[in-house]
Short mmCIF file of C-alpha atoms in Angstrom, two decimals:
data_model
loop_
_atom_site.label_atom_id
_atom_site.label_comp_id
_atom_site.label_asym_id
_atom_site.label_seq_id
_atom_site.Cartn_x
_atom_site.Cartn_y
_atom_site.Cartn_z
CA UNK Q 490 -15.93 -26.66 7.27
CA UNK Q 491 -13.07 -24.44 6.60
CA UNK Q 492 -12.13 -21.70 8.82
CA UNK Q 493 -10.61 -18.76 6.81
CA UNK Q 494 -7.26 -17.19 8.58
CA UNK Q 495 -6.69 -13.60 9.37
CA UNK Q 496 -4.65 -13.07 5.94
CA UNK Q 497 -7.99 -14.35 3.70
CA UNK Q 498 -10.62 -12.54 5.85
CA UNK Q 499 -8.42 -9.14 5.44
CA UNK Q 500 -7.78 -9.41 2.14
CA UNK Q 501 -11.55 -10.15 1.38
CA UNK Q 502 -12.20 -7.17 3.29
CA UNK Q 503 -9.51 -4.96 1.43
CA UNK Q 504 -10.24 -6.21 -1.85
CA UNK Q 505 -14.19 -5.48 -1.41
CA UNK Q 506 -13.29 -2.14 -0.03
CA UNK Q 507 -10.91 -1.03 -2.79
CA UNK Q 508 -13.58 -2.21 -6.22
CA UNK Q 509 -16.42 -0.30 -3.73
CA UNK Q 510 -14.25 2.69 -4.44
CA UNK Q 511 -13.44 1.83 -8.26
CA UNK Q 512 -17.48 1.16 -8.47
CA UNK Q 513 -18.33 4.07 -7.49
CA UNK Q 514 -15.45 6.20 -9.94
CA UNK Q 515 -12.96 7.60 -7.18
CA UNK Q 516 -10.38 5.44 -8.25
CA UNK Q 517 -9.29 2.54 -10.99
CA UNK Q 518 -7.81 0.04 -10.43
CA UNK Q 519 -4.86 -0.81 -12.51
CA UNK Q 520 -3.53 -4.02 -11.21
CA UNK Q 521 -4.17 -6.82 -8.88
CA UNK Q 522 -1.66 -9.94 -7.16
CA UNK Q 523 -2.79 -12.62 -5.32
CA UNK Q 524 -0.19 -15.08 -4.85
CA UNK Q 525 0.97 -18.04 -2.53
CA UNK Q 526 4.72 -18.91 -2.40
CA UNK Q 527 5.13 -22.64 -2.15
CA UNK Q 528 8.89 -22.79 -1.30
CA UNK Q 529 8.28 -20.01 1.87
CA UNK Q 530 4.75 -21.36 2.53
CA UNK Q 531 3.87 -17.02 2.48
CA UNK Q 532 0.92 -15.68 0.72
CA UNK Q 533 0.56 -11.92 -0.77
CA UNK Q 534 -1.88 -9.92 -1.75
CA UNK Q 535 -1.44 -6.38 -3.84
CA UNK Q 536 -3.93 -4.11 -5.80
CA UNK Q 537 -2.54 -0.90 -7.16
CA UNK Q 538 -4.65 2.01 -8.68
CA UNK Q 539 -4.99 5.21 -9.82
CA UNK Q 540 -6.97 8.49 -9.41
CA UNK Q 541 -9.85 8.40 -12.44
CA UNK Q 542 -7.79 10.97 -14.19
CA UNK Q 543 -4.58 10.58 -12.30
CA UNK Q 544 -1.11 9.58 -13.20
CA UNK Q 545 0.25 8.20 -9.92
CA UNK Q 546 -0.61 5.28 -8.29
CA UNK Q 547 -1.02 3.82 -4.97
CA UNK Q 548 -0.57 0.28 -3.89
CA UNK Q 549 -1.73 -1.78 -1.13
CA UNK Q 550 0.14 -4.93 -0.20
CA UNK Q 551 -0.57 -7.81 2.45
CA UNK Q 552 1.27 -10.38 3.01
CA UNK Q 553 1.52 -13.44 5.48
CA UNK Q 554 4.13 -15.92 6.35
CA UNK Q 555 4.40 -19.30 7.69
CA UNK Q 556 5.19 -18.46 11.23
CA UNK Q 557 1.80 -16.76 11.24
CA UNK Q 558 -0.23 -19.21 9.63
CA UNK Q 559 1.29 -21.77 11.68
CA UNK Q 560 0.93 -20.00 14.53
CA UNK Q 561 -2.50 -19.40 14.10
CA UNK Q 562 -4.14 -22.84 12.82
CA UNK Q 563 -1.71 -24.47 15.43
CA UNK Q 564 -3.14 -22.14 18.25
CA UNK Q 565 1.03 -21.63 19.54
CA UNK Q 566 0.59 -20.26 23.25
CA UNK Q 567 2.68 -17.12 22.11
CA UNK Q 568 1.98 -16.66 18.74
CA UNK Q 569 1.36 -13.27 17.66
CA UNK Q 570 -0.71 -13.53 14.26
CA UNK Q 571 -1.25 -11.23 11.44
CA UNK Q 572 -0.59 -9.88 8.56
CA UNK Q 573 1.81 -7.17 6.82
CA UNK Q 574 0.53 -4.05 5.43
CA UNK Q 575 2.97 -2.14 3.23
CA UNK Q 576 1.51 1.06 1.19
CA UNK Q 577 3.64 2.05 -1.82
CA UNK Q 578 3.23 5.18 -4.01
CA UNK Q 579 4.41 5.41 -6.97
CA UNK Q 580 5.28 8.96 -9.64
CA UNK Q 581 7.57 10.49 -11.86
CA UNK Q 582 9.59 13.56 -10.46
CA UNK Q 583 11.44 16.81 -11.79
CA UNK Q 584 13.52 18.22 -9.42
CA UNK Q 585 13.52 15.55 -6.91
CA UNK Q 586 15.54 17.29 -4.26
CA UNK Q 587 12.91 20.78 -3.89
CA UNK Q 588 9.70 17.88 -4.78
CA UNK Q 589 10.62 15.17 -2.15
CA UNK Q 590 10.60 17.46 1.24
CA UNK Q 591 7.30 18.89 -0.05
CA UNK Q 592 6.52 15.05 -0.53
CA UNK Q 593 7.53 14.22 2.66
CA UNK Q 594 6.16 17.00 4.84
CA UNK Q 595 2.39 16.19 2.82
CA UNK Q 596 2.82 12.47 3.94
CA UNK Q 597 3.79 13.20 7.61
CA UNK Q 598 0.90 15.44 7.97
CA UNK Q 599 -1.75 12.40 6.36
CA UNK Q 600 -0.36 9.36 7.95
CA UNK Q 601 0.12 8.02 11.37
CA UNK Q 602 3.12 9.75 13.50
CA UNK Q 603 4.48 5.97 13.94
CA UNK Q 604 4.40 5.18 10.44
CA UNK Q 605 7.94 4.99 8.43
CA UNK Q 606 7.94 6.71 5.37
CA UNK Q 607 10.56 5.81 2.84
CA UNK Q 608 11.15 7.45 -0.61
CA UNK Q 609 13.26 5.72 -3.38
CA UNK Q 610 14.41 7.49 -6.27
CA UNK Q 611 15.39 5.90 -9.30
CA UNK Q 612 16.79 7.38 -13.14
CA UNK Q 613 18.11 6.01 -15.90
CA UNK Q 614 21.98 5.72 -16.11
CA UNK Q 615 22.87 8.82 -18.42
CA UNK Q 616 20.04 10.71 -17.32
CA UNK Q 617 20.97 13.99 -15.47
CA UNK Q 618 18.61 12.82 -12.78
CA UNK Q 619 16.15 15.83 -12.89
CA UNK Q 620 13.62 13.68 -14.45
CA UNK Q 621 13.40 10.69 -11.81
CA UNK Q 622 10.73 7.73 -10.80
CA UNK Q 623 9.92 8.35 -6.98
CA UNK Q 624 8.38 5.26 -5.16
CA UNK Q 625 7.24 5.91 -1.52
CA UNK Q 626 6.59 3.08 1.07
CA UNK Q 627 4.32 4.17 3.97
CA UNK Q 628 5.50 1.22 6.56
CA UNK Q 629 3.97 0.03 9.33
CA UNK Q 630 5.50 -0.98 12.72
CA UNK Q 631 3.34 -3.86 13.67
CA UNK Q 632 1.15 -6.61 12.09
CA UNK Q 633 -2.37 -5.82 11.38
CA UNK Q 634 -5.41 -8.45 12.31
CA UNK Q 635 -8.98 -9.00 12.06
CA UNK Q 636 -9.07 -5.94 14.96
CA UNK Q 637 -8.34 -3.43 12.72
CA UNK Q 638 -10.83 -4.59 9.85
CA UNK Q 639 -13.06 -1.39 10.94
CA UNK Q 640 -9.48 1.13 10.13
CA UNK Q 641 -9.69 0.05 6.51
CA UNK Q 642 -12.14 2.45 5.33
CA UNK Q 643 -9.97 5.09 6.74
CA UNK Q 644 -6.90 4.21 5.37
CA UNK Q 645 -8.26 3.56 1.98
CA UNK Q 646 -9.36 7.27 2.22
CA UNK Q 647 -6.07 8.35 3.49
CA UNK Q 648 -4.64 6.95 0.11
CA UNK Q 649 -6.93 8.35 -1.94
CA UNK Q 650 -6.01 11.60 -0.38
CA UNK Q 651 -2.41 11.08 -0.61
CA UNK Q 652 -3.00 10.68 -4.28
CA UNK Q 653 -4.76 13.95 -4.39
CA UNK Q 654 -2.18 15.84 -2.79
CA UNK Q 655 1.03 13.59 -4.69
CA UNK Q 656 -0.69 14.40 -8.01
CA UNK Q 657 0.85 17.96 -8.61
CA UNK Q 658 4.14 16.65 -8.43
CA UNK Q 659 3.74 13.73 -10.92
CA UNK Q 660 5.45 14.39 -14.25
CA UNK Q 661 3.61 15.03 -17.34
CA UNK Q 662 4.74 12.25 -19.82
#
């Protein structure tokens, strides 16, 4: 019988939990990606969503590489297999100098103090920079495994709460 990997089990739980929120009408799934990179022997899953009437988006990215798969399947003695988890938020801003400081404060209140929060701003060449795209990454300093499955509903609740808090900063199109 086929024994699913940590990655596959976590992907199924994330996917089910996100689509449950979509079915409940709390969010709208707007993109999904499920990739296997045969050159690097890695796998990645991403699902992007927004609030029903929102413009900001959140994306959960789950990935595992060859070392994680080999360590798990071959039962290497010192292996610590698991998955990398990243959460990204995207929005458009006016006045990024003020907005980014406020956004940083909001995210630091919502997310674990051990999570690294990185805001990356971009705008078109020739624009004055007063209107820009902000991609906010919430990065964790460790891999996750099946022992964190019970944390997934709380993690999704944090993403929904973050989207609600970010929405007033999003620029009207």
